[in-house]
Amino acid sequence: MRPFKHIQASTIEEAAALAAHEDVMVIAGGTDLLGTLKDECLPYYPNYIVDLKTIPGLASIEEQGDEIVIGALAKLQDIADSELVRTHAQALAEACSRAASPTIRQMGTLGGNICQMHRCWYFRCPDNRFVCARKGGKECYAYKGDNRYHSILGIEGGCLAASSHDTAPALAALGATIVTTAREIPAEEFFAANGLRSNILENGELVKKVRVPKTANSRFEKFALRKSIDFPLVNCAVAEDAAHQVHIVLGACYPSPKRMTEAEEAVKGGITEASAQAAGDAAVSKVMVLSKNEYKVEIARTLVKRTLLRLINE
Ligand SMILES: Cc1cc2nc3c(=O)[nH]c(=O)nc-3n(C[C@H](O)[C@H](O)[C@H](O)COP(=O)(O)OP(=O)(O)OC[C@H]3O[C@@H](n4cnc5c(N)ncnc54)[C@H](O)[C@@H]3O)c2cc1C
C-alpha cells in the first residue's frame, strides 16, 4: 500500500469540498476502497483520503413519517438488524443481511455499498493491467474474454460488468431516494454506469442519506456460489407499492440494477404460481448472453419467480 494523507472530516459538506479535488478519495468502512488501493487497480492513486467516519450523525436509522431515513454511514449489519427496516422495508433488511460476510457487514456502510466500484476481474486487475471501457479504454475485455459473471441483459456505457451491490435492487424496488450533498436522486436512476463509478454522482458529490418509503410487502433473494460470503450471481428484489403495483428489479444481470417492467406486467392481475412463472419468463425474454454466462438465465428466471412467490406465501 502506498502512503497517503488521512483527513478526518467534521461535516459532510467539508468532505464533499475536499473530494472535488483530483487527488482525493473518501473512505467510509474501507472494505472496498482499501482493497482497490492495495491492488493498485485504479488508473490513479490518491494523495489524500478523507474519512467520513468522523462526521457525527450520519449513521442513524430513523422513522420520519412515511419513510425510514438511513444515514450513509449506517452499517449493513445495523440495517439488517433494525426492527424498523425489517418491518417496513424487509427487502432492504434481507439484502443487507446477505451482503458479504459478518465482519464486512460490521464495517461496511450503506453509502459505501451503493458507491462501491464494479466487480470485474478486468476492471479490478492488480496494477491496472487492463485499461478497459470503464476506465476510458476502447474495449470491454469481458466481451471476448472470461465473462462467466457478467451481464446477460446487454451493455451499458461500453461495459459488461454486472452490478454487484446487494442493496441496489432492494433500494430501487422500494422506490428509495438517494440524498446527496447536491440533490435527491431516485434509486432507480442512481446506479447508471458513469466512468469509474457505479453511479451518477458527480465529482465532489457525496451520499448523505437514503430515504426509503415504508412498504408493507417486499422481499429480496440472492443466488451466489458460496452461501457464507460471495457476491451475487443474480439477485432480485420485489416490492408492492401503496397502489399495489409490484416493482421487480434484477441485479447482477446488467451493469446497473434493472427494473423488469415486462415481468411486472405479468403479475398485474395478481401473483399466482402461473403469473410468477410468466414474470420469470418475461424477465429473461430479451437476454443477450455472452460466451460463458448462459447459465445465469435460468437462475434469473427462477429468482424472479421465487421472490414473487415469497410475497404471497410468507
Ligand atoms: C470479500 C468481499 C465480499 C463482498 N461481498 C459482497 C456481497 O456479497 N454483496 C455486496 O453487496 N457487497 C459485497 N462486498 C462489498 C461490500 O459490501 C462493500 O465493500 C461495502 O458495503 C462498502 O462499504 P464501505 O463503507 O466499507 O465502503 P468504502 O470501502 O469505504 O468505500 C467504497 C466506495 O464508496 C465510496 N464512498 C463511500 N461512502 C461514500 C459516500 N457517503 N458518498 C460517496 N461515496 C462514498 C468510496 O470513496 C469508495 O469508492 C464485498 C466486499 C468484499 C471485500
Short mmCIF file of C-alpha atoms and ligand atoms in Angstrom, two decimals:
data_model
loop_
_atom_site.label_atom_id
_atom_site.label_comp_id
_atom_site.label_asym_id
_atom_site.label_seq_id
_atom_site.Cartn_x
_atom_site.Cartn_y
_atom_site.Cartn_z
CA MET A 1 0.00 0.00 0.00
CA ARG A 2 1.41 3.38 -0.95
CA PRO A 3 1.24 6.15 1.64
CA PHE A 4 -1.50 8.78 1.63
CA LYS A 5 -2.51 11.59 3.97
CA HIS A 6 -5.56 10.90 6.11
CA ILE A 7 -8.01 13.73 6.78
CA GLN A 8 -10.78 13.34 9.34
CA ALA A 9 -13.80 15.30 8.11
CA SER A 10 -16.12 17.01 10.59
CA THR A 11 -19.03 17.68 8.21
CA ILE A 12 -20.23 16.07 5.00
CA GLU A 13 -20.02 19.46 3.27
CA GLU A 14 -16.32 19.74 4.21
CA ALA A 15 -15.74 16.20 2.93
CA ALA A 16 -17.55 16.98 -0.34
CA ALA A 17 -15.48 20.13 -0.91
CA LEU A 18 -12.27 18.13 -0.39
CA ALA A 19 -13.50 15.27 -2.58
CA ALA A 20 -13.86 17.65 -5.52
CA HIS A 21 -10.05 17.71 -5.79
CA GLU A 22 -8.46 15.24 -8.22
CA ASP A 23 -6.04 13.57 -5.78
CA VAL A 24 -8.62 12.96 -3.04
CA MET A 25 -10.87 9.97 -2.32
CA VAL A 26 -13.32 9.42 0.52
CA ILE A 27 -13.41 6.41 2.79
CA ALA A 28 -16.27 5.06 4.90
CA GLY A 29 -15.83 1.48 6.21
CA GLY A 30 -12.91 0.97 3.83
CA THR A 31 -13.88 -2.63 2.96
CA ASP A 32 -13.94 -1.87 -0.76
CA LEU A 33 -11.63 1.11 -1.12
CA LEU A 34 -8.61 -0.29 0.72
CA GLY A 35 -8.55 -3.42 -1.45
CA THR A 36 -8.59 -1.39 -4.66
CA LEU A 37 -5.75 0.79 -3.33
CA LYS A 38 -3.66 -2.17 -2.18
CA ASP A 39 -4.03 -3.82 -5.58
CA GLU A 40 -3.46 -0.52 -7.37
CA CYS A 41 -6.20 -1.44 -9.79
CA LEU A 42 -7.26 2.13 -10.49
CA PRO A 43 -5.58 4.40 -13.05
CA TYR A 44 -4.70 6.88 -10.29
CA TYR A 45 -3.69 6.80 -6.64
CA PRO A 46 -4.98 9.43 -4.20
CA ASN A 47 -2.62 11.59 -2.14
CA TYR A 48 -5.38 12.27 0.38
CA ILE A 49 -8.09 10.08 1.88
CA VAL A 50 -10.97 11.88 3.59
CA ASP A 51 -12.51 9.83 6.38
CA LEU A 52 -16.30 10.15 6.65
CA LYS A 53 -16.49 8.10 9.87
CA THR A 54 -15.55 11.13 11.96
CA ILE A 55 -18.69 13.01 10.83
CA PRO A 56 -21.30 12.89 13.60
CA GLY A 57 -24.95 11.91 12.99
CA LEU A 58 -24.50 10.06 9.68
CA ALA A 59 -25.13 6.53 10.95
CA SER A 60 -28.72 6.83 12.18
CA ILE A 61 -31.72 4.76 11.12
CA GLU A 62 -34.85 6.80 11.85
CA GLU A 63 -38.57 6.78 11.22
CA GLN A 64 -39.76 10.06 9.69
CA GLY A 65 -43.47 9.95 8.84
CA ASP A 66 -44.00 7.51 5.97
CA GLU A 67 -40.28 7.00 5.46
CA ILE A 68 -37.25 5.37 7.02
CA VAL A 69 -34.23 7.65 6.76
CA ILE A 70 -30.87 5.88 6.84
CA GLY A 71 -27.59 7.78 7.16
CA ALA A 72 -24.82 7.00 4.67
CA LEU A 73 -22.61 5.67 7.48
CA ALA A 74 -25.19 3.19 8.83
CA LYS A 75 -23.53 -0.24 8.94
CA LEU A 76 -25.01 -3.02 6.80
CA GLN A 77 -25.40 -5.22 9.91
CA ASP A 78 -27.25 -2.47 11.82
CA ILE A 79 -29.69 -2.09 8.92
CA ALA A 80 -30.16 -5.87 8.71
CA ASP A 81 -30.91 -5.98 12.45
CA SER A 82 -33.13 -2.88 12.59
CA GLU A 83 -36.70 -3.76 13.62
CA LEU A 84 -37.87 -0.64 11.76
CA VAL A 85 -36.27 -1.75 8.49
CA ARG A 86 -37.28 -5.38 8.93
CA THR A 87 -40.91 -4.35 9.42
CA HIS A 88 -41.23 -1.61 6.80
CA ALA A 89 -38.55 -2.39 4.19
CA GLN A 90 -37.98 -6.12 4.52
CA ALA A 91 -36.24 -6.39 1.13
CA LEU A 92 -33.53 -3.98 2.28
CA ALA A 93 -33.02 -5.76 5.61
CA GLU A 94 -32.71 -9.07 3.72
CA ALA A 95 -30.29 -7.55 1.19
CA CYS A 96 -28.05 -6.16 3.95
CA SER A 97 -28.12 -9.48 5.82
CA ARG A 98 -26.98 -11.34 2.69
CA ALA A 99 -24.22 -8.92 1.62
CA ALA A 100 -20.62 -10.06 2.07
CA SER A 101 -19.68 -11.64 5.43
CA PRO A 102 -20.45 -10.83 9.11
CA THR A 103 -17.16 -8.97 9.56
CA ILE A 104 -17.59 -6.90 6.39
CA ARG A 105 -21.19 -6.10 7.36
CA GLN A 106 -19.91 -4.77 10.70
CA MET A 107 -17.60 -2.33 8.88
CA GLY A 108 -19.30 -1.74 5.51
CA THR A 109 -21.77 1.12 5.28
CA LEU A 110 -24.86 1.68 3.15
CA GLY A 111 -23.19 4.67 1.43
CA GLY A 112 -20.13 2.55 0.66
CA ASN A 113 -22.23 -0.34 -0.57
CA ILE A 114 -24.12 1.75 -3.12
CA CYS A 115 -20.91 3.56 -4.17
CA GLN A 116 -18.63 0.50 -4.42
CA MET A 117 -16.92 0.08 -7.72
CA HIS A 118 -17.90 -2.73 -10.08
CA ARG A 119 -16.56 -6.23 -9.53
CA CYS A 120 -14.97 -7.34 -12.77
CA TRP A 121 -11.66 -9.12 -12.95
CA TYR A 122 -10.53 -6.96 -15.86
CA PHE A 123 -11.53 -3.69 -14.20
CA ARG A 124 -10.06 -4.75 -10.84
CA CYS A 125 -6.99 -6.48 -12.15
CA PRO A 126 -4.00 -5.59 -9.93
CA ASP A 127 -1.61 -2.95 -11.25
CA ASN A 128 -4.27 -1.52 -13.58
CA ARG A 129 -3.29 -4.04 -16.26
CA PHE A 130 -6.46 -3.66 -18.32
CA VAL A 131 -7.45 -0.17 -19.40
CA CYS A 132 -10.98 -1.33 -20.05
CA ALA A 133 -14.03 0.58 -21.29
CA ARG A 134 -14.99 1.54 -17.73
CA LYS A 135 -11.59 3.19 -17.38
CA GLY A 136 -11.98 5.07 -20.64
CA GLY A 137 -10.33 2.42 -22.84
CA LYS A 138 -11.76 1.26 -26.16
CA GLU A 139 -12.57 -2.31 -25.19
CA CYS A 140 -14.57 -4.28 -22.65
CA TYR A 141 -12.31 -7.31 -22.25
CA ALA A 142 -15.18 -9.44 -20.97
CA TYR A 143 -16.74 -9.43 -24.42
CA LYS A 144 -14.16 -11.84 -25.82
CA GLY A 145 -12.65 -12.96 -22.54
CA ASP A 146 -13.89 -14.71 -19.40
CA ASN A 147 -17.39 -13.37 -18.95
CA ARG A 148 -18.97 -16.01 -16.72
CA TYR A 149 -20.14 -13.44 -14.12
CA HIS A 150 -21.01 -10.61 -16.49
CA SER A 151 -24.16 -9.02 -17.88
CA ILE A 152 -26.84 -11.13 -19.54
CA LEU A 153 -29.01 -8.13 -20.41
CA GLY A 154 -26.66 -6.12 -22.61
CA ILE A 155 -24.03 -3.44 -22.39
CA GLU A 156 -24.08 -0.04 -20.64
CA GLY A 157 -21.51 2.68 -21.26
CA GLY A 158 -19.38 0.16 -23.22
CA CYS A 159 -19.07 -2.09 -20.13
CA LEU A 160 -20.41 -5.59 -19.47
CA ALA A 161 -19.52 -5.83 -15.74
CA ALA A 162 -22.59 -6.81 -13.75
CA SER A 163 -23.66 -4.60 -10.82
CA SER A 164 -22.73 -6.45 -7.65
CA HIS A 165 -24.23 -4.45 -4.79
CA ASP A 166 -26.94 -6.37 -2.95
CA THR A 167 -28.62 -3.25 -1.58
CA ALA A 168 -29.11 -1.69 -5.03
CA PRO A 169 -32.04 -3.77 -6.34
CA ALA A 170 -33.75 -3.54 -2.93
CA LEU A 171 -33.49 0.26 -2.87
CA ALA A 172 -34.68 0.52 -6.48
CA ALA A 173 -37.67 -1.81 -5.93
CA LEU A 174 -38.65 0.05 -2.76
CA GLY A 175 -38.61 3.39 -4.60
CA ALA A 176 -35.93 4.84 -2.30
CA THR A 177 -34.35 8.25 -2.81
CA ILE A 178 -30.61 8.85 -2.51
CA VAL A 179 -29.96 12.21 -0.87
CA THR A 180 -26.56 13.61 -1.80
CA THR A 181 -24.74 16.80 -0.88
CA ALA A 182 -26.15 18.33 -4.10
CA ARG A 183 -29.54 16.77 -4.92
CA GLU A 184 -32.06 13.97 -4.47
CA ILE A 185 -31.86 11.04 -6.89
CA PRO A 186 -34.40 8.20 -7.27
CA ALA A 187 -32.54 4.94 -6.58
CA GLU A 188 -33.70 3.59 -9.93
CA GLU A 189 -31.65 6.31 -11.67
CA PHE A 190 -28.70 6.40 -9.27
CA PHE A 191 -26.92 3.23 -10.38
CA ALA A 192 -26.08 4.03 -14.01
CA ALA A 193 -22.56 3.41 -15.28
CA ASN A 194 -20.55 6.60 -15.01
CA GLY A 195 -16.91 6.07 -15.82
CA LEU A 196 -15.08 4.51 -12.89
CA ARG A 197 -18.11 4.89 -10.66
CA SER A 198 -21.08 2.59 -10.43
CA ASN A 199 -23.45 5.54 -10.03
CA ILE A 200 -24.19 9.00 -11.39
CA LEU A 201 -22.51 11.01 -8.62
CA GLU A 202 -20.53 13.99 -9.88
CA ASN A 203 -17.04 14.87 -8.63
CA GLY A 204 -17.29 16.22 -5.11
CA GLU A 205 -20.82 14.88 -4.61
CA LEU A 206 -21.31 12.53 -1.67
CA VAL A 207 -24.20 10.44 -0.38
CA LYS A 208 -25.65 11.86 2.84
CA LYS A 209 -28.61 9.59 3.47
CA VAL A 210 -31.17 7.32 1.87
CA ARG A 211 -34.93 7.82 2.23
CA VAL A 212 -36.93 4.60 1.97
CA PRO A 213 -40.73 4.73 1.76
CA LYS A 214 -42.33 2.40 4.30
CA THR A 215 -43.54 -0.60 2.35
CA ALA A 216 -45.65 -3.36 3.86
CA ASN A 217 -44.65 -6.09 1.46
CA SER A 218 -41.19 -6.54 -0.07
CA ARG A 219 -38.65 -9.35 -0.42
CA PHE A 220 -35.08 -9.91 -1.61
CA GLU A 221 -33.45 -13.09 -2.93
CA LYS A 222 -29.88 -13.79 -3.90
CA PHE A 223 -28.09 -16.61 -5.65
CA ALA A 224 -24.36 -16.91 -5.01
CA LEU A 225 -21.93 -19.80 -5.36
CA ARG A 226 -20.82 -19.69 -1.72
CA LYS A 227 -23.51 -19.06 0.88
CA SER A 228 -21.17 -17.75 3.60
CA ILE A 229 -19.59 -14.92 1.62
CA ASP A 230 -19.99 -14.17 -2.03
CA PHE A 231 -21.12 -11.56 -4.48
CA PRO A 232 -24.44 -12.27 -6.19
CA LEU A 233 -24.53 -14.21 -9.44
CA VAL A 234 -28.07 -12.89 -9.61
CA ASN A 235 -30.16 -11.03 -7.05
CA CYS A 236 -33.75 -9.86 -7.17
CA ALA A 237 -35.96 -7.54 -5.13
CA VAL A 238 -39.72 -7.15 -5.34
CA ALA A 239 -41.88 -4.61 -3.54
CA GLU A 240 -45.59 -3.79 -3.62
CA ASP A 241 -46.13 -0.02 -3.58
CA ALA A 242 -49.03 1.90 -1.99
CA ALA A 243 -51.09 1.49 -5.20
CA HIS A 244 -50.48 -2.31 -5.04
CA GLN A 245 -48.26 -2.19 -8.11
CA VAL A 246 -45.45 -4.76 -7.84
CA HIS A 247 -41.95 -3.49 -8.67
CA ILE A 248 -39.43 -6.12 -9.77
CA VAL A 249 -35.71 -5.32 -10.00
CA LEU A 250 -32.98 -7.74 -11.08
CA GLY A 251 -29.38 -7.19 -10.00
CA ALA A 252 -26.08 -8.68 -11.18
CA CYS A 253 -27.57 -9.25 -14.65
CA TYR A 254 -26.67 -5.86 -16.16
CA PRO A 255 -24.16 -3.11 -15.32
CA SER A 256 -26.85 -1.47 -13.16
CA PRO A 257 -29.86 -2.96 -11.38
CA LYS A 258 -32.67 -3.30 -13.90
CA ARG A 259 -36.40 -2.76 -13.42
CA MET A 260 -38.23 -5.60 -15.16
CA THR A 261 -41.34 -3.83 -16.47
CA GLU A 262 -42.48 -6.71 -18.67
CA ALA A 263 -42.28 -9.05 -15.69
CA GLU A 264 -44.30 -6.53 -13.67
CA GLU A 265 -46.99 -6.61 -16.39
CA ALA A 266 -47.25 -10.38 -15.96
CA VAL A 267 -48.33 -10.03 -12.31
CA LYS A 268 -50.63 -7.02 -12.78
CA GLY A 269 -53.70 -9.23 -12.23
CA GLY A 270 -52.22 -10.70 -9.03
CA ILE A 271 -49.43 -13.05 -8.04
CA THR A 272 -50.11 -16.75 -8.57
CA GLU A 273 -47.81 -19.67 -9.32
CA ALA A 274 -48.63 -19.21 -13.04
CA SER A 275 -48.22 -15.42 -13.16
CA ALA A 276 -44.96 -15.60 -11.16
CA GLN A 277 -43.68 -18.14 -13.70
CA ALA A 278 -44.79 -15.82 -16.53
CA ALA A 279 -42.97 -12.94 -14.83
CA GLY A 280 -39.79 -15.02 -14.63
CA ASP A 281 -40.13 -15.90 -18.32
CA ALA A 282 -40.71 -12.24 -19.23
CA ALA A 283 -37.67 -11.11 -17.25
CA VAL A 284 -35.37 -13.21 -19.42
CA SER A 285 -37.20 -12.86 -22.72
CA LYS A 286 -34.63 -10.39 -24.12
CA VAL A 287 -31.32 -11.68 -22.84
CA MET A 288 -28.02 -11.11 -24.67
CA VAL A 289 -25.87 -13.89 -23.27
CA LEU A 290 -22.11 -13.97 -23.67
CA SER A 291 -19.92 -17.00 -24.41
CA LYS A 292 -19.76 -18.25 -20.79
CA ASN A 293 -22.78 -16.93 -18.92
CA GLU A 294 -25.89 -18.50 -20.38
CA TYR A 295 -26.32 -20.46 -17.12
CA LYS A 296 -27.34 -17.20 -15.40
CA VAL A 297 -30.56 -17.01 -17.44
CA GLU A 298 -32.25 -19.92 -15.64
CA ILE A 299 -31.11 -18.54 -12.28
CA ALA A 300 -32.63 -15.12 -13.08
CA ARG A 301 -35.89 -16.68 -14.26
CA THR A 302 -36.17 -18.80 -11.11
CA LEU A 303 -35.18 -16.00 -8.75
CA VAL A 304 -37.88 -13.65 -10.10
CA LYS A 305 -40.50 -16.36 -9.63
CA ARG A 306 -39.20 -17.36 -6.19
CA THR A 307 -39.06 -13.79 -4.88
CA LEU A 308 -42.59 -13.04 -6.11
CA LEU A 309 -44.00 -16.21 -4.52
CA ARG A 310 -42.43 -15.22 -1.20
CA LEU A 311 -44.54 -12.01 -1.34
CA ILE A 312 -47.76 -14.05 -1.18
CA ASN A 313 -46.66 -17.13 0.77
CA GLU A 314 -44.93 -15.65 3.82
C1 LIG B 1 -14.71 -10.19 0.24
C2 LIG B 1 -15.84 -9.25 -0.04
C3 LIG B 1 -17.10 -9.75 -0.31
C4 LIG B 1 -18.16 -8.89 -0.56
N1 LIG B 1 -19.39 -9.40 -0.85
C5 LIG B 1 -20.43 -8.54 -1.12
C6 LIG B 1 -21.73 -9.03 -1.42
O1 LIG B 1 -21.99 -10.22 -1.41
N2 LIG B 1 -22.69 -8.12 -1.67
C7 LIG B 1 -22.46 -6.79 -1.66
O2 LIG B 1 -23.38 -6.00 -1.90
N3 LIG B 1 -21.24 -6.30 -1.40
C8 LIG B 1 -20.23 -7.14 -1.11
N4 LIG B 1 -19.00 -6.66 -0.83
C9 LIG B 1 -18.80 -5.23 -0.88
C10 LIG B 1 -19.04 -4.62 0.48
O3 LIG B 1 -20.38 -4.75 0.84
C11 LIG B 1 -18.66 -3.22 0.32
O4 LIG B 1 -17.25 -3.24 0.30
C12 LIG B 1 -19.13 -2.32 1.46
O5 LIG B 1 -20.51 -2.23 1.52
C13 LIG B 1 -18.57 -0.95 1.18
O6 LIG B 1 -18.84 -0.13 2.29
P1 LIG B 1 -17.66 0.66 2.99
O7 LIG B 1 -18.31 1.56 3.96
O8 LIG B 1 -16.62 -0.25 3.51
O9 LIG B 1 -17.12 1.49 1.72
P2 LIG B 1 -15.65 2.01 1.40
O10 LIG B 1 -14.76 0.90 1.05
O11 LIG B 1 -15.21 2.96 2.44
O12 LIG B 1 -15.99 2.86 0.10
C14 LIG B 1 -16.41 2.21 -1.09
C15 LIG B 1 -16.50 3.26 -2.22
O13 LIG B 1 -17.59 4.13 -1.97
C16 LIG B 1 -17.13 5.47 -1.84
N5 LIG B 1 -17.95 6.05 -0.77
C17 LIG B 1 -18.09 5.56 0.49
N6 LIG B 1 -19.02 6.27 1.17
C18 LIG B 1 -19.46 7.23 0.31
C19 LIG B 1 -20.42 8.28 0.42
N7 LIG B 1 -21.12 8.51 1.53
N8 LIG B 1 -20.63 9.06 -0.67
C20 LIG B 1 -19.95 8.86 -1.81
N9 LIG B 1 -19.02 7.88 -1.97
C21 LIG B 1 -18.79 7.07 -0.91
C22 LIG B 1 -15.64 5.38 -1.54
O14 LIG B 1 -14.94 6.51 -2.00
C23 LIG B 1 -15.26 4.12 -2.31
O15 LIG B 1 -15.04 4.43 -3.66
C24 LIG B 1 -17.93 -7.49 -0.53
C25 LIG B 1 -16.67 -6.98 -0.25
C26 LIG B 1 -15.62 -7.84 -0.01
C27 LIG B 1 -14.27 -7.26 0.30
#
